[in-house]
Amino acid sequence: MIHLPICPVCDEPVADQPATHWTNAYRGGIPWWHLADNSPICPAADGQHSQPDLVADPLPVDSQTNTWLDDMSRLFAVDGPYDPARLGSAITAAEHLTRWLHTATGPFSALLTLPAPSDVSSLIGHLHRSTRLLARVHAQIGSYLLDQARQAHLTSLDDSERRSEVIDAVDDVHAWLQDAADSLAQSAQASGAAWSSARTVTATSRPGASSTAGDIDPQEGQQ
């Protein structure tokens, strides 16, 4: 089950980095930041930085996909193998889901997949987290490519002019990927604000709904 980090004071969703750091390689965590306006998490009663409550995603459980989700979590475990084929497999899996997403959000299917405002709100949250992840992936791929191209074993060509051309080409690729990452980060910031507002609008549509934070690491369940 996905758990969402929520400010314990104002009940707004938060992230462990400010929006300006969403393309960085590493997370922050202190303080956490509101998605609505990119402000630090509300202080606790003692004036110190609060830690977020982790609440369960309110979307209903899909019994038919539980087994698949468990399999995916084992197949793509954080401490699992890292290689080009594994990364390609993960991207391919996401690509296959794109066709379903395209259909499921159409004018007719949406009546079934988005029946209630609270469901729409939850899905906006999923969109925000996925977009934020994609922003980081674009930025880090570009940085990695540039770092590798500057290593002697990739650029030690006899022709210094040719070596310069290689670096120039990689610089262009890095710039394009960074532009894409910046655009995605801006999109994630907008969808994060939309998610925050949607949660406010739909709060009253879930009578009696209350989530309590379990004893879970605040880094768990995030992208």
Coordinates of N, CA and C in Angstrom, one line a residue:
M1 N 0.8 -1.2 0.0 CA 0.0 0.0 0.0 C 0.9 1.2 0.0
I2 N 0.5 2.2 -0.8 CA 1.2 3.5 -0.9 C 0.9 4.4 0.3
H3 N 1.9 5.0 0.9 CA 1.6 5.9 2.0 C 2.1 7.3 1.6
L4 N 1.3 8.3 1.9 CA 1.6 9.6 1.4 C 2.1 10.5 2.5
P5 N 3.2 11.3 2.4 CA 3.6 12.2 3.4 C 2.7 13.4 3.5
I6 N 2.1 13.7 4.6 CA 1.2 14.8 4.8 C 1.7 15.6 6.0
C7 N 1.6 16.9 5.9 CA 1.9 17.8 7.0 C 1.0 17.5 8.2
P8 N 1.5 17.2 9.4 CA 0.6 16.9 10.5 C -0.1 18.1 11.1
V9 N 0.3 19.3 10.7 CA -0.3 20.6 11.2 C -1.5 21.0 10.3
C10 N -1.2 21.2 9.0 CA -2.2 21.7 8.1 C -2.8 20.7 7.1
D11 N -2.4 19.5 7.2 CA -2.9 18.4 6.4 C -2.7 18.5 4.9
E12 N -1.6 19.2 4.6 CA -1.3 19.4 3.2 C -0.2 18.4 2.8
P13 N -0.2 17.9 1.5 CA 0.9 17.0 1.1 C 2.2 17.7 1.0
V14 N 3.3 17.0 1.4 CA 4.6 17.5 1.4 C 5.6 16.6 0.7
A15 N 6.7 17.2 0.3 CA 7.8 16.5 -0.4 C 9.1 16.7 0.4
D16 N 10.1 15.8 0.3 CA 11.3 15.9 1.1 C 12.4 16.7 0.4
Q17 N 12.0 17.5 -0.6 CA 12.9 18.5 -1.2 C 12.0 19.7 -1.6
P18 N 12.6 20.8 -1.7 CA 11.9 22.0 -2.3 C 11.9 21.7 -3.8
A19 N 10.9 22.4 -4.5 CA 10.8 22.2 -5.9 C 12.0 22.4 -6.7
T20 N 12.8 23.4 -6.2 CA 14.1 23.7 -7.0 C 15.1 22.6 -6.9
H21 N 14.9 21.6 -6.1 CA 15.8 20.4 -6.0 C 15.3 19.1 -6.5
W22 N 14.1 19.2 -7.2 CA 13.5 17.9 -7.6 C 14.3 17.2 -8.7
T23 N 15.2 17.9 -9.4 CA 16.1 17.2 -10.4 C 17.4 16.8 -9.8
N24 N 17.6 17.0 -8.5 CA 18.9 16.7 -7.9 C 19.0 15.2 -7.7
A25 N 20.2 14.7 -7.5 CA 20.5 13.3 -7.3 C 20.0 12.8 -5.9
Y26 N 20.1 13.7 -4.9 CA 19.8 13.2 -3.6 C 18.7 13.9 -2.9
R27 N 18.0 13.3 -2.0 CA 16.9 13.9 -1.3 C 17.4 14.7 -0.1
G28 N 16.5 15.5 0.4 CA 16.9 16.3 1.6 C 16.2 15.7 2.8
G29 N 15.0 16.1 3.1 CA 14.3 15.5 4.2 C 14.1 16.4 5.4
I30 N 15.0 17.4 5.6 CA 14.8 18.3 6.7 C 15.1 19.8 6.2
P31 N 14.1 20.6 6.2 CA 12.7 20.3 6.5 C 12.0 19.7 5.2
W32 N 10.8 19.2 5.4 CA 10.0 18.8 4.3 C 9.3 20.1 3.8
W33 N 8.7 20.0 2.6 CA 8.2 21.2 1.9 C 6.8 21.0 1.4
H34 N 5.9 21.9 1.6 CA 4.5 21.9 1.1 C 4.5 21.9 -0.4
L35 N 3.7 21.1 -1.0 CA 3.6 21.1 -2.5 C 2.7 22.3 -3.0
A36 N 1.8 22.8 -2.1 CA 0.9 23.8 -2.5 C 1.7 25.1 -2.9
D37 N 2.7 25.5 -2.1 CA 3.3 26.8 -2.3 C 4.9 26.7 -2.1
N38 N 5.4 25.5 -2.0 CA 6.8 25.2 -1.9 C 7.4 25.9 -0.6
S39 N 6.6 25.9 0.5 CA 7.0 26.5 1.7 C 7.4 25.3 2.7
P40 N 8.3 25.6 3.7 CA 8.7 24.5 4.6 C 7.5 24.0 5.4
I41 N 7.6 22.7 5.8 CA 6.5 22.1 6.6 C 6.3 22.9 7.8
C42 N 5.1 22.9 8.3 CA 4.7 23.7 9.5 C 5.5 23.2 10.7
P43 N 5.9 24.2 11.5 CA 6.7 23.7 12.7 C 5.8 23.0 13.7
A44 N 6.5 22.1 14.5 CA 5.8 21.4 15.5 C 5.6 22.3 16.7
A45 N 4.9 21.8 17.7 CA 4.6 22.6 18.9 C 5.8 23.1 19.6
D46 N 6.9 22.4 19.5 CA 8.1 22.8 20.2 C 9.0 23.8 19.3
G47 N 8.4 24.1 18.1 CA 9.1 25.1 17.2 C 10.1 24.4 16.3
Q48 N 10.3 23.1 16.5 CA 11.2 22.4 15.6 C 10.5 21.9 14.3
H49 N 11.3 21.5 13.3 CA 10.7 21.0 12.1 C 9.8 19.8 12.3
S50 N 8.6 19.8 11.8 CA 7.8 18.6 11.9 C 8.2 17.5 11.0
Q51 N 7.9 16.3 11.4 CA 8.0 15.1 10.5 C 6.6 14.8 9.9
P52 N 6.5 14.5 8.7 CA 5.2 14.2 8.1 C 4.5 13.0 8.7
D53 N 3.2 13.0 8.7 CA 2.4 11.8 8.9 C 2.3 11.1 7.6
L54 N 2.4 9.8 7.7 CA 2.2 9.0 6.5 C 0.9 8.3 6.5
V55 N 0.0 8.7 5.6 CA -1.3 8.3 5.5 C -1.5 7.4 4.3
A56 N -2.4 6.5 4.4 CA -2.7 5.5 3.3 C -3.3 6.2 2.1
D57 N -2.9 5.9 0.9 CA -3.6 6.4 -0.3 C -5.1 6.0 -0.2
P58 N -6.0 6.9 -0.3 CA -7.4 6.6 -0.2 C -8.1 5.8 -1.3
L59 N -7.4 5.6 -2.4 CA -8.0 4.8 -3.5 C -8.3 3.4 -3.0
P60 N -9.4 2.9 -3.5 CA -9.8 1.5 -3.1 C -8.8 0.5 -3.5
V61 N -8.6 -0.6 -2.8 CA -7.7 -1.6 -3.2 C -8.2 -2.4 -4.4
D62 N -7.3 -2.6 -5.3 CA -7.6 -3.4 -6.5 C -7.1 -4.8 -6.3
S63 N -8.0 -5.7 -5.9 CA -7.6 -7.0 -5.6 C -6.9 -7.8 -6.7
Q64 N -7.3 -7.4 -8.0 CA -6.8 -8.1 -9.1 C -5.3 -7.8 -9.4
T65 N -4.9 -6.6 -8.9 CA -3.5 -6.2 -9.2 C -2.6 -6.3 -8.0
N66 N -3.1 -6.7 -6.8 CA -2.2 -6.8 -5.6 C -1.1 -7.8 -5.9
T67 N -1.3 -8.9 -6.4 CA -0.3 -9.9 -6.7 C 0.8 -9.3 -7.6
W68 N 0.3 -8.6 -8.7 CA 1.2 -8.0 -9.7 C 2.1 -7.0 -9.0
L69 N 1.5 -6.1 -8.1 CA 2.3 -5.1 -7.5 C 3.3 -5.7 -6.6
D70 N 3.0 -6.8 -5.9 CA 3.9 -7.5 -5.0 C 5.1 -8.1 -5.9
D71 N 4.8 -8.6 -7.0 CA 5.8 -9.2 -7.9 C 6.7 -8.0 -8.4
M72 N 6.1 -6.9 -8.8 CA 7.0 -5.8 -9.2 C 7.9 -5.3 -8.2
S73 N 7.4 -5.2 -6.9 CA 8.2 -4.7 -5.8 C 9.4 -5.6 -5.6
R74 N 9.2 -6.9 -5.8 CA 10.3 -7.8 -5.6 C 11.3 -7.8 -6.9
L75 N 10.7 -7.7 -8.0 CA 11.5 -7.7 -9.3 C 12.4 -6.4 -9.3
F76 N 11.8 -5.3 -8.9 CA 12.5 -4.0 -9.0 C 12.8 -3.5 -7.6
A77 N 13.3 -4.3 -6.8 CA 13.6 -4.0 -5.4 C 14.8 -2.9 -5.4
V78 N 14.8 -2.1 -4.4 CA 15.8 -1.0 -4.3 C 17.2 -1.6 -4.2
D79 N 17.3 -2.7 -3.5 CA 18.6 -3.4 -3.4 C 18.9 -4.5 -4.4
G80 N 18.1 -4.4 -5.5 CA 18.2 -5.4 -6.5 C 19.3 -5.0 -7.5
P81 N 19.5 -5.7 -8.6 CA 20.5 -5.5 -9.6 C 20.3 -4.2 -10.4
Y82 N 21.4 -3.6 -10.8 CA 21.4 -2.4 -11.7 C 22.1 -2.7 -12.9
D83 N 21.4 -2.7 -14.1 CA 22.1 -2.9 -15.3 C 21.2 -2.3 -16.4
P84 N 21.8 -2.1 -17.6 CA 21.0 -1.5 -18.7 C 19.7 -2.3 -19.0
A85 N 19.7 -3.6 -19.0 CA 18.6 -4.4 -19.3 C 17.5 -4.2 -18.3
R86 N 17.9 -4.1 -17.0 CA 16.9 -3.9 -16.0 C 16.2 -2.6 -16.1
L87 N 17.0 -1.5 -16.4 CA 16.4 -0.2 -16.6 C 15.5 -0.2 -17.8
G88 N 16.0 -0.8 -18.9 CA 15.1 -0.9 -20.1 C 13.8 -1.6 -19.8
S89 N 13.9 -2.7 -19.0 CA 12.7 -3.4 -18.7 C 11.7 -2.6 -17.9
A90 N 12.2 -1.8 -17.0 CA 11.3 -0.9 -16.2 C 10.7 0.1 -17.1
I91 N 11.4 0.7 -18.0 CA 10.9 1.7 -18.9 C 9.9 1.1 -19.9
T92 N 10.2 -0.1 -20.3 CA 9.2 -0.8 -21.2 C 7.9 -1.1 -20.5
A93 N 8.0 -1.5 -19.3 CA 6.8 -1.8 -18.5 C 5.9 -0.5 -18.4
A94 N 6.6 0.6 -18.2 CA 5.8 1.8 -18.1 C 5.2 2.2 -19.4
E95 N 6.0 1.9 -20.5 CA 5.5 2.2 -21.8 C 4.3 1.4 -22.2
H96 N 4.2 0.1 -21.8 CA 3.1 -0.7 -22.0 C 1.8 -0.2 -21.3
L97 N 2.0 0.3 -20.1 CA 0.9 0.9 -19.3 C 0.4 2.2 -19.9
T98 N 1.2 2.8 -20.7 CA 0.8 4.1 -21.3 C -0.5 3.9 -22.2
R99 N -0.5 2.8 -23.0 CA -1.7 2.6 -23.8 C -3.0 2.4 -23.0
W100 N -2.9 1.7 -21.9 CA -4.0 1.6 -21.0 C -4.4 2.9 -20.4
L101 N -3.4 3.7 -20.0 CA -3.7 5.0 -19.4 C -4.4 5.9 -20.4
H102 N -4.0 5.8 -21.7 CA -4.6 6.6 -22.7 C -6.0 6.3 -22.9
T103 N -6.4 5.0 -22.8 CA -7.8 4.6 -23.0 C -8.6 4.9 -21.7
A104 N -8.0 4.6 -20.6 CA -8.7 4.7 -19.3 C -9.1 6.2 -19.0
T105 N -8.4 7.1 -19.5 CA -8.7 8.5 -19.2 C -9.5 9.2 -20.4
G106 N -10.0 8.4 -21.3 CA -10.8 8.9 -22.4 C -12.2 9.3 -22.0
P107 N -12.9 9.9 -22.9 CA -14.3 10.5 -22.5 C -15.3 9.5 -22.0
F108 N -15.1 8.2 -22.4 CA -16.1 7.2 -22.0 C -15.5 6.3 -20.9
S109 N -14.3 5.9 -21.0 CA -13.7 5.1 -19.9 C -13.6 5.8 -18.6
A110 N -13.4 7.2 -18.7 CA -13.2 8.0 -17.5 C -14.4 7.9 -16.6
L111 N -15.6 7.6 -17.1 CA -16.7 7.4 -16.3 C -16.6 6.3 -15.3
L112 N -15.8 5.3 -15.7 CA -15.6 4.1 -14.8 C -14.3 4.3 -14.0
T113 N -13.3 4.9 -14.6 CA -12.0 4.9 -13.9 C -11.9 6.2 -13.0
L114 N -12.7 7.2 -13.2 CA -12.7 8.4 -12.3 C -14.1 8.7 -11.9
P115 N -14.7 7.8 -11.1 CA -16.2 8.0 -10.8 C -16.4 9.1 -9.8
A116 N -15.5 9.4 -8.9 CA -15.7 10.3 -7.8 C -14.6 11.4 -7.8
P117 N -14.9 12.6 -7.3 CA -13.9 13.6 -7.1 C -12.7 13.2 -6.3
S118 N -13.0 12.3 -5.3 CA -11.9 11.9 -4.4 C -10.9 11.0 -5.2
D119 N -11.5 10.2 -6.1 CA -10.6 9.3 -7.0 C -9.8 10.2 -7.9
V120 N -10.3 11.2 -8.4 CA -9.6 12.2 -9.3 C -8.4 12.8 -8.5
S121 N -8.7 13.2 -7.3 CA -7.7 13.8 -6.4 C -6.6 12.9 -6.2
S122 N -6.8 11.6 -5.9 CA -5.8 10.6 -5.6 C -4.9 10.4 -6.9
L123 N -5.6 10.4 -8.0 CA -4.9 10.1 -9.3 C -4.0 11.3 -9.6
I124 N -4.4 12.5 -9.3 CA -3.6 13.7 -9.5 C -2.3 13.6 -8.7
G125 N -2.4 13.0 -7.5 CA -1.3 12.8 -6.6 C -0.3 11.8 -7.3
H126 N -0.8 10.8 -7.9 CA 0.0 9.8 -8.6 C 0.7 10.5 -9.8
L127 N 0.0 11.3 -10.5 CA 0.6 12.0 -11.6 C 1.7 12.9 -11.1
H128 N 1.5 13.6 -10.0 CA 2.5 14.5 -9.5 C 3.8 13.7 -9.2
R129 N 3.7 12.6 -8.5 CA 4.8 11.9 -8.0 C 5.6 11.3 -9.2
S130 N 4.8 10.8 -10.2 CA 5.4 10.2 -11.4 C 6.2 11.3 -12.2
T131 N 5.6 12.5 -12.4 CA 6.2 13.5 -13.1 C 7.5 14.0 -12.4
R132 N 7.4 14.1 -11.1 CA 8.6 14.5 -10.3 C 9.7 13.5 -10.5
L133 N 9.4 12.2 -10.5 CA 10.4 11.2 -10.8 C 11.0 11.3 -12.1
L134 N 10.2 11.5 -13.2 CA 10.7 11.7 -14.5 C 11.6 12.9 -14.7
A135 N 11.3 13.9 -14.0 CA 12.1 15.1 -14.0 C 13.5 14.8 -13.5
R136 N 13.6 14.0 -12.4 CA 14.9 13.6 -11.9 C 15.6 12.7 -12.8
V137 N 14.9 11.7 -13.4 CA 15.5 10.8 -14.3 C 16.2 11.5 -15.5
H138 N 15.4 12.5 -16.1 CA 16.0 13.2 -17.2 C 17.3 13.9 -16.8
A139 N 17.2 14.6 -15.7 CA 18.4 15.4 -15.3 C 19.6 14.5 -15.0
Q140 N 19.3 13.4 -14.3 CA 20.4 12.5 -13.9 C 21.1 11.8 -15.1
I141 N 20.2 11.4 -16.0 CA 20.8 10.8 -17.2 C 21.7 11.8 -18.0
G142 N 21.3 13.0 -18.1 CA 22.1 14.0 -18.8 C 23.4 14.2 -18.0
S143 N 23.3 14.3 -16.7 CA 24.5 14.6 -15.9 C 25.5 13.4 -16.0
Y144 N 25.0 12.2 -16.0 CA 25.8 11.0 -16.1 C 26.5 10.9 -17.5
L145 N 25.7 11.2 -18.5 CA 26.3 11.2 -19.9 C 27.5 12.2 -20.0
L146 N 27.2 13.4 -19.4 CA 28.3 14.4 -19.5 C 29.5 14.0 -18.7
D147 N 29.3 13.5 -17.5 CA 30.4 13.1 -16.7 C 31.3 12.0 -17.4
Q148 N 30.5 11.0 -18.0 CA 31.2 9.9 -18.6 C 32.0 10.4 -19.9
A149 N 31.4 11.3 -20.6 CA 32.0 11.8 -21.8 C 33.3 12.5 -21.5
R150 N 33.4 13.1 -20.3 CA 34.6 13.8 -20.0 C 35.7 12.9 -19.4
Q151 N 35.4 11.7 -19.2 CA 36.4 10.7 -18.7 C 37.4 10.4 -19.9
A152 N 38.6 10.2 -19.5 CA 39.7 10.0 -20.5 C 39.4 8.8 -21.4
H153 N 38.9 7.8 -20.8 CA 38.7 6.5 -21.6 C 37.6 6.6 -22.6
L154 N 36.8 7.7 -22.6 CA 35.8 7.9 -23.6 C 36.2 9.0 -24.6
T155 N 37.1 9.9 -24.2 CA 37.4 11.0 -25.0 C 38.8 11.1 -25.4
S156 N 39.6 10.1 -25.1 CA 41.0 10.1 -25.4 C 41.3 9.7 -26.9
L157 N 40.7 10.6 -27.8 CA 40.9 10.4 -29.2 C 42.2 11.1 -29.6
D158 N 42.9 10.5 -30.6 CA 44.1 11.1 -31.1 C 43.9 12.5 -31.6
D159 N 42.8 12.7 -32.3 CA 42.4 14.0 -32.9 C 41.8 14.9 -31.9
S160 N 42.5 15.9 -31.4 CA 41.9 16.8 -30.4 C 40.7 17.5 -30.9
E161 N 40.6 17.8 -32.2 CA 39.5 18.5 -32.8 C 38.2 17.6 -32.7
R162 N 38.5 16.3 -33.0 CA 37.4 15.3 -32.9 C 36.9 15.2 -31.4
R163 N 37.9 15.2 -30.5 CA 37.5 15.0 -29.1 C 36.7 16.2 -28.7
S164 N 37.0 17.4 -29.2 CA 36.2 18.6 -28.9 C 34.8 18.5 -29.4
E165 N 34.7 17.9 -30.6 CA 33.3 17.7 -31.2 C 32.5 16.8 -30.4
V166 N 33.1 15.7 -29.8 CA 32.4 14.8 -29.0 C 31.8 15.5 -27.8
I167 N 32.7 16.2 -27.1 CA 32.3 16.9 -25.9 C 31.2 17.9 -26.2
D168 N 31.3 18.6 -27.4 CA 30.3 19.6 -27.8 C 28.9 18.9 -28.0
A169 N 29.0 17.8 -28.6 CA 27.7 17.0 -28.9 C 27.1 16.6 -27.6
V170 N 27.9 16.1 -26.7 CA 27.4 15.6 -25.4 C 26.8 16.8 -24.6
D171 N 27.5 17.9 -24.7 CA 27.0 19.2 -24.0 C 25.6 19.5 -24.5
D172 N 25.4 19.3 -25.8 CA 24.0 19.6 -26.4 C 23.0 18.7 -25.8
V173 N 23.3 17.4 -25.8 CA 22.4 16.4 -25.3 C 22.1 16.7 -23.8
H174 N 23.1 17.0 -23.0 CA 22.9 17.3 -21.6 C 22.0 18.6 -21.5
A175 N 22.2 19.6 -22.3 CA 21.3 20.8 -22.2 C 19.9 20.4 -22.6
W176 N 19.7 19.6 -23.6 CA 18.3 19.2 -24.0 C 17.6 18.4 -22.9
L177 N 18.3 17.5 -22.3 CA 17.8 16.7 -21.2 C 17.5 17.6 -20.0
Q178 N 18.4 18.5 -19.7 CA 18.1 19.4 -18.6 C 16.9 20.3 -18.8
D179 N 16.7 20.7 -20.1 CA 15.5 21.5 -20.4 C 14.3 20.7 -20.2
A180 N 14.3 19.4 -20.6 CA 13.2 18.5 -20.4 C 13.0 18.3 -18.9
A181 N 14.0 18.1 -18.1 CA 13.9 18.0 -16.7 C 13.3 19.2 -16.1
D182 N 13.7 20.4 -16.5 CA 13.2 21.6 -15.9 C 11.7 21.7 -16.2
S183 N 11.3 21.4 -17.4 CA 9.9 21.5 -17.8 C 9.0 20.5 -17.0
L184 N 9.6 19.3 -16.8 CA 8.9 18.3 -16.0 C 8.7 18.7 -14.6
A185 N 9.8 19.3 -14.1 CA 9.7 19.8 -12.7 C 8.7 20.9 -12.5
Q186 N 8.6 21.8 -13.5 CA 7.5 22.8 -13.5 C 6.2 22.2 -13.5
S187 N 6.0 21.2 -14.4 CA 4.8 20.4 -14.5 C 4.4 19.8 -13.1
A188 N 5.4 19.1 -12.5 CA 5.2 18.5 -11.2 C 4.8 19.5 -10.2
Q189 N 5.4 20.7 -10.2 CA 5.1 21.7 -9.2 C 3.6 22.1 -9.4
A190 N 3.2 22.3 -10.7 CA 1.8 22.7 -10.9 C 0.8 21.6 -10.5
S191 N 1.2 20.3 -10.8 CA 0.3 19.2 -10.5 C 0.3 19.0 -9.0
G192 N 1.4 19.3 -8.3 CA 1.4 19.2 -6.8 C 0.5 20.2 -6.2
A193 N 0.5 21.4 -6.7 CA -0.5 22.4 -6.2 C -1.9 22.0 -6.5
A194 N -2.1 21.4 -7.7 CA -3.5 21.0 -8.1 C -3.9 19.9 -7.1
W195 N -3.0 19.0 -6.8 CA -3.3 17.9 -5.9 C -3.7 18.4 -4.5
S196 N -2.9 19.4 -4.0 CA -3.2 20.0 -2.7 C -4.6 20.6 -2.7
S197 N -4.9 21.3 -3.8 CA -6.3 22.0 -3.9 C -7.4 20.9 -4.0
A198 N -7.1 19.9 -4.8 CA -8.1 18.8 -5.0 C -8.4 18.1 -3.7
R199 N -7.4 17.9 -2.9 CA -7.6 17.2 -1.6 C -8.5 18.1 -0.7
T200 N -8.3 19.4 -0.7 CA -9.1 20.3 0.1 C -10.6 20.2 -0.4
V201 N -10.8 20.2 -1.7 CA -12.1 20.2 -2.3 C -12.8 18.9 -1.9
T202 N -12.1 17.8 -2.0 CA -12.8 16.5 -1.8 C -12.7 16.0 -0.4
A203 N -12.2 16.8 0.5 CA -12.1 16.3 1.9 C -13.4 16.0 2.5
T204 N -14.4 16.8 2.2 CA -15.8 16.6 2.7 C -16.5 15.5 2.0
S205 N -16.0 15.0 0.9 CA -16.7 13.9 0.1 C -16.4 12.5 0.7
R206 N -15.5 12.5 1.7 CA -15.2 11.2 2.3 C -15.5 11.2 3.8
P207 N -16.8 11.2 4.1 CA -17.3 11.2 5.5 C -16.7 10.1 6.3
G208 N -16.2 10.5 7.4 CA -15.7 9.5 8.3 C -14.3 8.9 7.9
A209 N -13.8 9.4 6.8 CA -12.5 8.9 6.4 C -11.4 9.6 7.2
S210 N -10.6 8.8 7.9 CA -9.5 9.3 8.7 C -8.4 8.3 8.5
S211 N -7.2 8.8 8.3 CA -6.0 7.9 8.2 C -5.0 8.2 9.3
T212 N -4.4 7.2 9.8 CA -3.5 7.4 10.8 C -2.1 7.0 10.3
A213 N -1.1 7.6 10.8 CA 0.3 7.3 10.3 C 0.8 6.1 11.1
G214 N 1.2 5.1 10.3 CA 1.8 3.9 11.0 C 3.3 4.2 11.3
D215 N 3.9 3.2 11.9 CA 5.3 3.3 12.3 C 6.1 3.0 11.0
I216 N 6.2 4.0 10.1 CA 6.8 3.8 8.8 C 7.9 4.8 8.6
D217 N 8.9 4.4 8.0 CA 10.0 5.3 7.6 C 9.5 6.4 6.7
P218 N 9.7 7.7 6.9 CA 9.2 8.7 6.1 C 9.6 8.6 4.6
Q219 N 10.7 7.9 4.4 CA 11.2 7.8 3.0 C 10.4 6.8 2.2
E220 N 9.6 5.9 2.9 CA 9.0 4.8 2.2 C 7.8 5.3 1.4
G221 N 7.6 4.6 0.3 CA 6.4 4.9 -0.5 C 6.5 6.1 -1.3
Q222 N 7.7 6.7 -1.5 CA 7.8 7.9 -2.3 C 8.6 7.6 -3.5
Q223 N 8.5 8.6 -4.5 CA 9.3 8.5 -5.7 C 10.2 9.7 -5.8

